[in-house]
Coordinates of C-alpha atoms and ligand atoms in Angstrom, one line a residue:
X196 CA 6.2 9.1 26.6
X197 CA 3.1 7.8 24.7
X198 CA 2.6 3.9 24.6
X199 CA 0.8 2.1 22.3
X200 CA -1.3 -1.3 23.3
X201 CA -2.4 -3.9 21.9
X202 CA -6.3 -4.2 20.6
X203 CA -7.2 -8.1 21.9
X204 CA -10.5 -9.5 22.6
X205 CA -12.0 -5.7 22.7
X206 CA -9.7 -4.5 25.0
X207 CA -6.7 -2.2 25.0
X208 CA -3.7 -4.3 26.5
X209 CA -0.1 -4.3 27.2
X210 CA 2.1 -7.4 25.2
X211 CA 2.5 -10.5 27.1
X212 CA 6.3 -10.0 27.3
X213 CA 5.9 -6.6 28.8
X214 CA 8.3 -5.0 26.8
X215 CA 7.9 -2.0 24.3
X216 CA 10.4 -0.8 21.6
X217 CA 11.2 3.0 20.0
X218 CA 9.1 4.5 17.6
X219 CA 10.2 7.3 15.9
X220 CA 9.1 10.6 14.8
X221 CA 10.7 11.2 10.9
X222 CA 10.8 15.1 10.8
X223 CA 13.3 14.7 13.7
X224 CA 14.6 11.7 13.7
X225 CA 13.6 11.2 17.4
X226 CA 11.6 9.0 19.7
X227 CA 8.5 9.9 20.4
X228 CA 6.3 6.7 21.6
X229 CA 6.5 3.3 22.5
X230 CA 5.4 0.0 20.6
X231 CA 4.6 -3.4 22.3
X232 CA 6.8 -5.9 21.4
X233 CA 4.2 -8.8 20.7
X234 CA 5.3 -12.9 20.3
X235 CA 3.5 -15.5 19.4
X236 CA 1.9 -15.7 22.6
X237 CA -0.3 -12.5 22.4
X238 CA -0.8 -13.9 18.4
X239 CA -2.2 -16.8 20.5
X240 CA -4.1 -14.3 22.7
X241 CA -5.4 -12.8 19.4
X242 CA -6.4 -16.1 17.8
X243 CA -8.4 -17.0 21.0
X244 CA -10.3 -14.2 20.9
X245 CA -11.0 -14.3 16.8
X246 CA -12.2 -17.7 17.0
X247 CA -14.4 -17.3 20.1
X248 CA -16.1 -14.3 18.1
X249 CA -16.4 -16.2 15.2
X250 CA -19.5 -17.7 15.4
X251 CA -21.7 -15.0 16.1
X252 CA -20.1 -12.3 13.5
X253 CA -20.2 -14.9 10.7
X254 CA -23.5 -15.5 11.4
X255 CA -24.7 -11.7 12.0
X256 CA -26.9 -10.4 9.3
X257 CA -24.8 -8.8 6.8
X258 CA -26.6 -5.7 7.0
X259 CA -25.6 -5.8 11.3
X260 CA -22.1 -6.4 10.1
X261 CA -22.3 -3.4 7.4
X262 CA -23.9 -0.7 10.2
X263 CA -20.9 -1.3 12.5
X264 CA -18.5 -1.1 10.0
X265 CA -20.2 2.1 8.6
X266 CA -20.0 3.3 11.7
X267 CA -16.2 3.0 12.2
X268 CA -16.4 4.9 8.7
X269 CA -18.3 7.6 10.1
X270 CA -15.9 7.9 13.2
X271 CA -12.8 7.9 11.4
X272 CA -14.3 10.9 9.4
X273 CA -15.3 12.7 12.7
X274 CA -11.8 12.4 13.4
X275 CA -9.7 13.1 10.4
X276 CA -7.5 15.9 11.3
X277 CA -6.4 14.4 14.2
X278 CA -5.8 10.8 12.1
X279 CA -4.5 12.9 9.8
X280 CA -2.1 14.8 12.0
X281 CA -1.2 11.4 13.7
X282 CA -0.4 9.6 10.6
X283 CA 1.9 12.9 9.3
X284 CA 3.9 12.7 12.4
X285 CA 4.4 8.8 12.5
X286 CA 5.5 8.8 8.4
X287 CA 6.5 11.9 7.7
X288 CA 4.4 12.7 5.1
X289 CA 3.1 15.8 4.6
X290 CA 0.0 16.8 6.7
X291 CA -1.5 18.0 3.7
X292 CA -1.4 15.0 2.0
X293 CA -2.6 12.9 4.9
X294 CA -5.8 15.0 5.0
X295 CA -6.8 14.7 1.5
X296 CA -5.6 10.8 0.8
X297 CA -4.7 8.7 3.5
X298 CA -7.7 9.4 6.0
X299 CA -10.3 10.4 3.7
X300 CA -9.4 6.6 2.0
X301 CA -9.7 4.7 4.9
X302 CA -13.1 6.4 5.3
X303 CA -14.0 5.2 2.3
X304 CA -12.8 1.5 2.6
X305 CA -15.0 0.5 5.8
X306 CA -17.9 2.8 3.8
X307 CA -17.3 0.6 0.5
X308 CA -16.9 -2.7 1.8
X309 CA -20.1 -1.8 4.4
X310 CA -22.0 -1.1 1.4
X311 CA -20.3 -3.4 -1.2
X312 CA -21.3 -6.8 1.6
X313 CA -25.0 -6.0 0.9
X314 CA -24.9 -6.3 -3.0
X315 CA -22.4 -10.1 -3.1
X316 CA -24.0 -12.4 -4.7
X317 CA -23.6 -16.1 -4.9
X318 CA -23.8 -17.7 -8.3
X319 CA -26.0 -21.1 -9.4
X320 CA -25.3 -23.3 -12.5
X321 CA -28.3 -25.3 -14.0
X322 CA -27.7 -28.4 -15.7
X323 CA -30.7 -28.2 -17.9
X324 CA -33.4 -30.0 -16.3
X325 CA -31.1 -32.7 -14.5
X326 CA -29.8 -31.1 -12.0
X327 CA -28.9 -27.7 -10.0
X328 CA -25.8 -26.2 -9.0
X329 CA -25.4 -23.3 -6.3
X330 CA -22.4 -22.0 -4.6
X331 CA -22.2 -20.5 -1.4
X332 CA -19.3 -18.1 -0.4
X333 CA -18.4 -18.5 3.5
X334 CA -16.4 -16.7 5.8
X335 CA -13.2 -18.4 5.9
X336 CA -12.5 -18.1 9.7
X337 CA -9.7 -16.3 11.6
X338 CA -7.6 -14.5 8.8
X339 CA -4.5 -12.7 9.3
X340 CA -4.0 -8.8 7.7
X341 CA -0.5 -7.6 7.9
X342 CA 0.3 -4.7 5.9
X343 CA 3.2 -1.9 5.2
X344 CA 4.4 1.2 6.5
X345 CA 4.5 3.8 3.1
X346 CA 0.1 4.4 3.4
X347 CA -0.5 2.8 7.1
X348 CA -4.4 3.4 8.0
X349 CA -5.2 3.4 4.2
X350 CA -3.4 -0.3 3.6
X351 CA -4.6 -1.6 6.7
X352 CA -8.1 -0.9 6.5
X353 CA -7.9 -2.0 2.9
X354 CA -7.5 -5.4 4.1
X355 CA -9.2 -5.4 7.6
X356 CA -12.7 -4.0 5.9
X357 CA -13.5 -6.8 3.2
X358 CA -12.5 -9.3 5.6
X359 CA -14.6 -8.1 8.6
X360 CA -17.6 -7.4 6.1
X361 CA -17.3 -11.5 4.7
X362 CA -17.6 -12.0 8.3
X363 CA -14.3 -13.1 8.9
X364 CA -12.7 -12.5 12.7
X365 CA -9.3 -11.2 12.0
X366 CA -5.7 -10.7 13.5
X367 CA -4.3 -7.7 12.3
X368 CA -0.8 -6.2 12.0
X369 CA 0.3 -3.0 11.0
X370 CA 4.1 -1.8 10.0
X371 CA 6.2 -1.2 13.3
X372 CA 7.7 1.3 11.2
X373 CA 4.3 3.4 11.4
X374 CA 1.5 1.8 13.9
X375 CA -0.2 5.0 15.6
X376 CA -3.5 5.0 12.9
X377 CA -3.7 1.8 13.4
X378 CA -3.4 2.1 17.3
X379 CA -6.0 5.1 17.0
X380 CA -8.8 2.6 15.2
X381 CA -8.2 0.2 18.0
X382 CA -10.0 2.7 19.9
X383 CA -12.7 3.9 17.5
X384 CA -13.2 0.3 16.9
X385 CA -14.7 0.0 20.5
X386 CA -16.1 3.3 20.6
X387 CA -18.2 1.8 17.3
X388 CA -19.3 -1.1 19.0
X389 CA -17.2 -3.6 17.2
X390 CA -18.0 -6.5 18.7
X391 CA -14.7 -7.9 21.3
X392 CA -12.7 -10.3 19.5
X393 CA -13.8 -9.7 15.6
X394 CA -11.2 -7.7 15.0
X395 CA -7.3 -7.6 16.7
X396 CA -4.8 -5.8 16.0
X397 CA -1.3 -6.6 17.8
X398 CA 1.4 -4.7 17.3
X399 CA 5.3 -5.7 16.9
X400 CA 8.2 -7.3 14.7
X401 CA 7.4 -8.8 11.7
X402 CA 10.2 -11.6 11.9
X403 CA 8.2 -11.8 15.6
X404 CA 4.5 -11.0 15.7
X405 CA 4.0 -11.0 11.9
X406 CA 5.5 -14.3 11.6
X407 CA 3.7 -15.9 14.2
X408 CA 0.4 -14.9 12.5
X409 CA 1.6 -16.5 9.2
X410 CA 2.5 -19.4 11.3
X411 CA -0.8 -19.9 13.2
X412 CA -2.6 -23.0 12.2
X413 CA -5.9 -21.8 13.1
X414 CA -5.3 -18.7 10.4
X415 CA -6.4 -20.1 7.4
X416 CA -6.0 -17.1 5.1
X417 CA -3.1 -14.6 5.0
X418 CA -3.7 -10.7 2.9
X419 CA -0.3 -8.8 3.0
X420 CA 0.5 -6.2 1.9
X421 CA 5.0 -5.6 1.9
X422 CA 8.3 -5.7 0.2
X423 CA 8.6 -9.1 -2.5
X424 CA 11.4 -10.8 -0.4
X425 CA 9.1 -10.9 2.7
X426 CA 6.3 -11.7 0.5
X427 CA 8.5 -14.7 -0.7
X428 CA 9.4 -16.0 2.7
X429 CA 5.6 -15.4 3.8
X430 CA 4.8 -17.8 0.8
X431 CA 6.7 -20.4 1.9
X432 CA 5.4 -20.6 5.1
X433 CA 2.3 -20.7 4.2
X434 CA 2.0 -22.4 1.4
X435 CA 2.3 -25.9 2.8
X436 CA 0.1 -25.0 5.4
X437 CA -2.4 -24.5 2.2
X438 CA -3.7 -21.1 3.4
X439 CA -5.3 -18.5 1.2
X440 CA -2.7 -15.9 0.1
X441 CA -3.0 -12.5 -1.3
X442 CA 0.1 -11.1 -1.9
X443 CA 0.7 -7.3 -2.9
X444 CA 4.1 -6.7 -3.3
X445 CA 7.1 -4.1 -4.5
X446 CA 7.1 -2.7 -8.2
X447 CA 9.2 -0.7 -10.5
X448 CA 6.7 0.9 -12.6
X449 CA 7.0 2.3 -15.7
X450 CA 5.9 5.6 -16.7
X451 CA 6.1 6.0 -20.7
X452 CA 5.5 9.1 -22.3
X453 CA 4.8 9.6 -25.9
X454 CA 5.9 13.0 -27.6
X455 CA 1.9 13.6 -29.3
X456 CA 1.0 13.7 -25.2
X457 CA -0.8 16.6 -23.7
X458 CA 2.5 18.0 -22.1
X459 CA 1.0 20.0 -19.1
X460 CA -1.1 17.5 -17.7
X461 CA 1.8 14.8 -18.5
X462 CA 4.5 17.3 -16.9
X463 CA 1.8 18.0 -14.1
X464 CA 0.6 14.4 -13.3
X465 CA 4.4 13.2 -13.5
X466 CA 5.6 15.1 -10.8
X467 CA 3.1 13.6 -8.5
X468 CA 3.3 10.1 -9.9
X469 CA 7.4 10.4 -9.4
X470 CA 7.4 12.1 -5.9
X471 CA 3.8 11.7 -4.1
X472 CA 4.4 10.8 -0.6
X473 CA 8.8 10.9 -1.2
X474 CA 8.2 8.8 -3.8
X475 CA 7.1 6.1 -0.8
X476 CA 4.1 4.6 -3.2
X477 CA 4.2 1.4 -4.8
X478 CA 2.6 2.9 -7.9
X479 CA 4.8 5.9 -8.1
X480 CA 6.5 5.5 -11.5
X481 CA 10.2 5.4 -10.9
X482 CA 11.8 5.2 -14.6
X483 CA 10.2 7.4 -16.9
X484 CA 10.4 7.0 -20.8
X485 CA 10.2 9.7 -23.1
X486 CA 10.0 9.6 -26.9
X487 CA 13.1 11.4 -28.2
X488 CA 11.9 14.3 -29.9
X489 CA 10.1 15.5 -26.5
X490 CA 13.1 14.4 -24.3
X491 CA 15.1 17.5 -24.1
X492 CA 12.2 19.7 -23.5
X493 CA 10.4 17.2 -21.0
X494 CA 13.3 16.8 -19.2
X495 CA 14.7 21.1 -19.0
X496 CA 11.1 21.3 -17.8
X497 CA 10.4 18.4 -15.1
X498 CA 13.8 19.5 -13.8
X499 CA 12.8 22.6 -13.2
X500 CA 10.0 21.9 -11.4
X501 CA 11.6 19.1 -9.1
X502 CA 14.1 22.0 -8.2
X503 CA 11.5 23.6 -6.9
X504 CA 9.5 21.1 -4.7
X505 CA 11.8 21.4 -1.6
X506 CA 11.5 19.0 1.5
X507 CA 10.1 20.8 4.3
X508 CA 8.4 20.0 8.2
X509 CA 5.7 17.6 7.1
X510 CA 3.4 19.4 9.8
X511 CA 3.6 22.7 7.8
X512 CA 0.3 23.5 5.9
X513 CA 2.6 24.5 2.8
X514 CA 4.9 21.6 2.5
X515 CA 4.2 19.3 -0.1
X516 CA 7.5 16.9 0.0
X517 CA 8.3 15.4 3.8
X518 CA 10.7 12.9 5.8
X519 CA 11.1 9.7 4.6
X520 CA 10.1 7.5 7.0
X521 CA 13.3 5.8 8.6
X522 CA 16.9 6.1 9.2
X523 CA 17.3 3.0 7.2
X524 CA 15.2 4.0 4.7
X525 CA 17.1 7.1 3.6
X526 CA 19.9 5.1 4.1
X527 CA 19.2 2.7 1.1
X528 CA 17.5 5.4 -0.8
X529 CA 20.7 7.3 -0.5
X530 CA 22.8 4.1 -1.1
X531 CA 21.2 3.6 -4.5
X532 CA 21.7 6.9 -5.6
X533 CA 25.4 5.8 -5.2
X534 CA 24.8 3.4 -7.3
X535 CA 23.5 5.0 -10.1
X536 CA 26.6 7.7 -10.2
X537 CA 28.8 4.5 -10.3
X538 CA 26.7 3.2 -13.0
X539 CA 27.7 6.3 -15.2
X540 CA 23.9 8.0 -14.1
X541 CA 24.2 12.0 -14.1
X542 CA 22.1 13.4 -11.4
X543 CA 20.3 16.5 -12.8
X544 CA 18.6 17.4 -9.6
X545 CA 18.7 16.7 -5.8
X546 CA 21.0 13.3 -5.2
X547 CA 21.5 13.7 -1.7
X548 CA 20.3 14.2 2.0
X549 CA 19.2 17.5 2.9
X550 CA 19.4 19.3 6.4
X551 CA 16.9 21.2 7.5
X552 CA 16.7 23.5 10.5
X553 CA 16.7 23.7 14.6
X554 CA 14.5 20.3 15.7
X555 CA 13.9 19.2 12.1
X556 CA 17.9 19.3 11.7
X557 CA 18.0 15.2 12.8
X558 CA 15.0 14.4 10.7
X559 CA 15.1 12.0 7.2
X560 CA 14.8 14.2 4.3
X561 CA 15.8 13.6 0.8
X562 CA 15.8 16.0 -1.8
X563 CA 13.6 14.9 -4.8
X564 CA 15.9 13.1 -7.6
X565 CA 16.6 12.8 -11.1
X566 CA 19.5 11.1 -12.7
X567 CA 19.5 10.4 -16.9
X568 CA 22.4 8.4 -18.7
X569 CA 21.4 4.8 -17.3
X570 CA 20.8 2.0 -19.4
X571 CA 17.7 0.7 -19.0
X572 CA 18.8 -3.1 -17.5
X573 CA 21.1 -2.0 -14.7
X574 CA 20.3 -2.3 -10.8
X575 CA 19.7 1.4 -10.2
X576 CA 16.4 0.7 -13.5
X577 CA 16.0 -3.1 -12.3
X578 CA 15.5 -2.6 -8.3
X579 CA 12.9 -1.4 -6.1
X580 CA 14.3 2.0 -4.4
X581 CA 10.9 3.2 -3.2
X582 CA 12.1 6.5 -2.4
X583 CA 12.2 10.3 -4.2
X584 CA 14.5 9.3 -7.3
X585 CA 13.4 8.7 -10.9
X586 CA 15.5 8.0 -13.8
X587 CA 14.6 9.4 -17.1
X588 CA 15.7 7.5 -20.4
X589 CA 14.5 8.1 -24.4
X590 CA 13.2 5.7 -26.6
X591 CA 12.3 5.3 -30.3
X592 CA 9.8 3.0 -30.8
X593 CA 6.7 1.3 -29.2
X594 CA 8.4 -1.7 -29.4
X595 CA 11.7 -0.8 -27.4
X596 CA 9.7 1.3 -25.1
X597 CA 7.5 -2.2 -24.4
X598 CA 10.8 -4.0 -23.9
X599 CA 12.5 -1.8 -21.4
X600 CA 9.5 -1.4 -19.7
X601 CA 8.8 -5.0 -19.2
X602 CA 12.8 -5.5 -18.4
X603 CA 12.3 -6.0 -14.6
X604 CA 10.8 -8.9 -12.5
X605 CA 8.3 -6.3 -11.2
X606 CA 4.9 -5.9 -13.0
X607 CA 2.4 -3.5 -10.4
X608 CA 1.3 -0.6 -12.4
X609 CA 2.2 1.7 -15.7
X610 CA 1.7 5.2 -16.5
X611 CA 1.1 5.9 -20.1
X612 CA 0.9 9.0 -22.0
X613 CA -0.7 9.7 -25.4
X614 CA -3.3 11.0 -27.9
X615 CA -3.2 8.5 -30.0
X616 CA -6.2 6.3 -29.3
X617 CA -4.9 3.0 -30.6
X618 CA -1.4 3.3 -29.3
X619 CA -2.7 3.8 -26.0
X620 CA -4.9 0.4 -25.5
X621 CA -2.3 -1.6 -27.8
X622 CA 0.7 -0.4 -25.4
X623 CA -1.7 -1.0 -22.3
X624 CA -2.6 -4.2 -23.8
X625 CA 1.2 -5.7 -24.0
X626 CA 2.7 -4.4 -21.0
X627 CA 3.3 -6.7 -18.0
X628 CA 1.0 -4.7 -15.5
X629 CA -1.3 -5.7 -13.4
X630 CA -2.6 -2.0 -13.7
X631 CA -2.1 0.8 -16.6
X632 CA -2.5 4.3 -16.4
X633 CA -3.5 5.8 -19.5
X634 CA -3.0 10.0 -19.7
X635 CA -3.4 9.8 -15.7
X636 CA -2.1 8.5 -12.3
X637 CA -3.8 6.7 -9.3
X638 CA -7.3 7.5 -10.8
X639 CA -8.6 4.7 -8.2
X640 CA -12.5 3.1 -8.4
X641 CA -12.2 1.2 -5.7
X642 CA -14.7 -1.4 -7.5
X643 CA -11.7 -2.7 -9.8
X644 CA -9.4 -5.0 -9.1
X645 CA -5.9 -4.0 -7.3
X646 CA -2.8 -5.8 -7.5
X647 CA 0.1 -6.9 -9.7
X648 CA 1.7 -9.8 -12.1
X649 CA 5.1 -11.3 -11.8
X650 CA 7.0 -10.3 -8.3
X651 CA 4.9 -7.0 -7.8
X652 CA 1.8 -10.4 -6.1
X653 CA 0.0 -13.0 -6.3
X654 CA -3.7 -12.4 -6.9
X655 CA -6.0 -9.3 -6.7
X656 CA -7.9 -6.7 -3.9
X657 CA -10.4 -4.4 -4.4
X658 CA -14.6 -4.3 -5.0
X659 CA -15.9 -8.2 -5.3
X660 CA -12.4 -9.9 -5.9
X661 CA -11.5 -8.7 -2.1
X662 CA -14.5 -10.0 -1.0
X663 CA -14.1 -13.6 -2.9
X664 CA -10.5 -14.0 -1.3
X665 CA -11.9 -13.6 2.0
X666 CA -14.8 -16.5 1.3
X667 CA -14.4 -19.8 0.7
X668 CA -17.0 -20.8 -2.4
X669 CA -18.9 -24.3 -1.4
X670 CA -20.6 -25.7 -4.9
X671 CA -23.5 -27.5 -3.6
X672 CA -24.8 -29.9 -6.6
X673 CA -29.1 -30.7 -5.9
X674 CA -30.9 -33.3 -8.6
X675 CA -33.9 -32.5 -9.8
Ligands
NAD250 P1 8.0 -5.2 4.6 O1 7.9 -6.4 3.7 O2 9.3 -4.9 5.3 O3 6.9 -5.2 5.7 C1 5.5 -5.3 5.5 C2 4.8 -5.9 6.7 O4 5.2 -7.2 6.8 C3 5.2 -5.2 8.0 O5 4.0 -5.1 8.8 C4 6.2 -6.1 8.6 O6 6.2 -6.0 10.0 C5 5.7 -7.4 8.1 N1 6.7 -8.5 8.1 C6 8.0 -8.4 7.9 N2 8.6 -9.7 8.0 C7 7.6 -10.5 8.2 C8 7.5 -11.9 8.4 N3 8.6 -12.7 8.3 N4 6.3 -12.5 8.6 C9 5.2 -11.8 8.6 N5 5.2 -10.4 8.5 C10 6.4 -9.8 8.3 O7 7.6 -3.9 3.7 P2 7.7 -2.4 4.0 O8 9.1 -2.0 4.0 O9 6.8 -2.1 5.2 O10 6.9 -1.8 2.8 C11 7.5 -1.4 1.6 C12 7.2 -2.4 0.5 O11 5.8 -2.6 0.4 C13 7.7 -2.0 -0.8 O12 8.3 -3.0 -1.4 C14 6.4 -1.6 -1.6 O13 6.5 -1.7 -3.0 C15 5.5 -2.6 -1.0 N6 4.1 -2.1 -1.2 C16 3.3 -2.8 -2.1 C17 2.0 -2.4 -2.3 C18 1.1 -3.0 -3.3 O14 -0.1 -2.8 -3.3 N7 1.6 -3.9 -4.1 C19 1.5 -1.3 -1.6 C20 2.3 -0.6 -0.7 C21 3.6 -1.1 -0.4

């Protein structure tokens, strides 16, 4: 059976402890490769090798820095069906999906960030004719990148790219739930030349391995990427170490249709937003709003067509709706579904596991979910499921929609659907988002900036924002 290593100092190596644990294949439920255990001694390993690289990345010319990284870029693009194959069989997402989003993204972060280094600029501040101010924006160090399992090589090279292009040195950690991708850059990594030590990725537990990278004094800045209790214990870790923190964390999002909305492309757009990827994206809206007098007809006709999006092998060209990605997972998925029936929730479509055939019989599948009757402040509307179940619920006014929407703790992204020109900025303009969708759905420029309010993060990725959280900014005061 296939075992993974870790990527330290350039090379591919087994974990300190010499021990590996199972990771598992979700069509099947099964084992299918091994995962090194890491501690804080390879972290230790990892840190060794960041700083020792340190000096001479940081002080590469950006444009040295930008080739390799466009490099990687190019390589991961050389391989995408086999990235994409990988990343299919370790998340259970459909193949098809993987081919078109997850790989063809991570291309484009190392390409962006390559390209994006050569056009940061620092800023300067005259005082008149008294004196001048100019601030430089260094690389920070040895930062640590530790990211989720639901979009594996796309997350983790969200992260890894700014950082390496700010010429940072960095420790990296995928999910354990889903490490192959990130196992498979390792390689491409030294197949593009990467220099050995500016980039490590160690593999393991994140109460082990991630942990000890949060913990690491010589890691002065932390980007994760997780669920908002592990953000929370993350945060206090680190916060009286004083590192830099980005935190992008769960959500509940909101997806509010108005009845003067072009229905097709609302009905159309809404069944991605609800179920792309099981569901499994932290922008996928999860409790959907319709204006009354559209409700009966939205809802016959979304039903309709969840009914027909069945969970299938996530290998098969044709399938658009895979595993989830762990026992556990569909455990709690399922678990929640529970709740809403004991909540007084109707489910109008799927609410339960389904069983597919021969080898795929052990695998994680849910069928795609809706359930109506909920009030809009109970646990099923208030918590993060983060798997294929919606809940659909009317509403009158702008101003009840605004206040159910803004009901939960969460505040990541919102989905809004209208003609009406005003509405639409004055409904995006009071919601408690850090992003709003208006008449579409994960329409991403990677040049804005990413992230959410309340306990969906704490500040913002993406473009020049990234690349300012991965730089310290030195003001430098000269008189004249
Ligand atoms: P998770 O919090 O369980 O794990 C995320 C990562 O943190 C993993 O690599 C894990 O090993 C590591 N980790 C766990 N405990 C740690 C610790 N004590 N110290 C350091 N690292 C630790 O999250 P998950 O289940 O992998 O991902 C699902 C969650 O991620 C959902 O809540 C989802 O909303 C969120 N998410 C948010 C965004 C966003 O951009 N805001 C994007 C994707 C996923």
């Amino acid at each position: 059976m296939e075992k993974l290593y870790n990527y330290i100092g350039g090379k591919l190596i087994d974990p300190v402890s010499n021990t590996w644990f199972d990771n598992f294949h979700p069509a099947t439920g099964t084992v299918y490769s091994h995962i090194p255990d890491s501690d804080q001694r390879d972290v230790q390993l990892a840190v060794d090798a960041a700083e020792a690289a340190f000096p001479a990345w940081s002080t590469l010319a950006a444009e040295k820095r930008s080739e390799i990284l466009s490099r990687l870029s190019d390589l991961i693009k050389r391989d995408l069906e086999l990235l994409a194959q990988a990343e299919s069989k370790d998340n259970g997402k459909p193949v098809s999906l993987a081919r078109i989003v997850d790989i063809p993204r991570a291309v484009s972060n190392f390409e962006f960030f390559a390209t994006a280094i050569l056009h940061f600029a620092t800023e300067a501040h005259a005082m008149e004719s008294s004196a001048i101010n100019y601030t430089l924006r260094q690389p920070i160090g040895v930062v640590g990148c530790i990211s989720p399992w639901n979009l594996p090589l796309y997350l983790f090279s969200w992260k890894i790219a700014p950082a390496l292009a700010a010429g940072n040195c960095v420790v990296a950690k995928p999910s354990e739930v889903t490490p192959m991708t990130a196992y498979l850059l390792s390689k491409l990594c030294i197949e593009a030349g990467m220099p050995a030590g500016v980039l490590n990725i160690v593999h393991g537990l994140g109460g082990k391995a991630g942990q000890a990278i949060v913990e690491h004094p010589k890691i002065k800045a932390v980007s994760f990427t997780g669920g908002t209790k592990t953000g929370a214990g993350l945060a206090a870790t680190a916060a009286p170490m004083f590192k830099k923190l980005s935190l992008e964390l769960g959500g509940k999002n909101p997806n509010i249709i108005f009845a003067d909305c072009d229905f097709d492309a609302m009905l159309k757009t809404t069944l991605q937003s609800s179920f792309a990827n099981q569901g499994q994206i932290c922008l996928c809206g999860s409790r959907i709003f319709v204006e009354r007098p559209l409700y009966e007809k939205f809802r016959d006709a979304f039903v309709e067509k969840v009914k027909q999006l069945k969970p299938g092998n996530p290998a098969d060209e044709g399938t658009r709706m895979g595993a989830v990605v762990s026992q556990a997972h569909m455990e709690k998925v399922l678990s929640y579904i529970q709740l809403a029936r004991e909540e007084g929730g109707t489910v109008l479509c799927g609410g339960e596991r389904v069983v597919l055939e021969g080898e795929l019989k052990t695998g994680w599948y849910i069928a795609p979910t809706v359930i109506e009757g909920l009030a809009f402040d109970c646990r099923t509307n208030q918590e993060e499921i983060f798997g294929p179940v919606v809940t659909i619920m009317p509403f009158d006014t702008e101003e009840e929609v605004l206040e159910m929407a803004n009901s939960t703790v969460y505040g990541l992204a919102a989905t809004v659907w209208t003609q009406h020109l005003t509405r639409a900025h004055r409904v995006a303009n009071n919601l408690q988002s850090g992003i709003v969708w208006i008449n579409c759905w994960l329409l991403r420029d990677l040049r804005t900036p990413f992230g959410g309010v309340k306990a969906s993060g704490v500040g913002r990725e993406g473009g020049f924002e990234a690349l300012r959280f991965f730089t310290e900014a030195k003001n430098v005061c000269v008189k004249l």
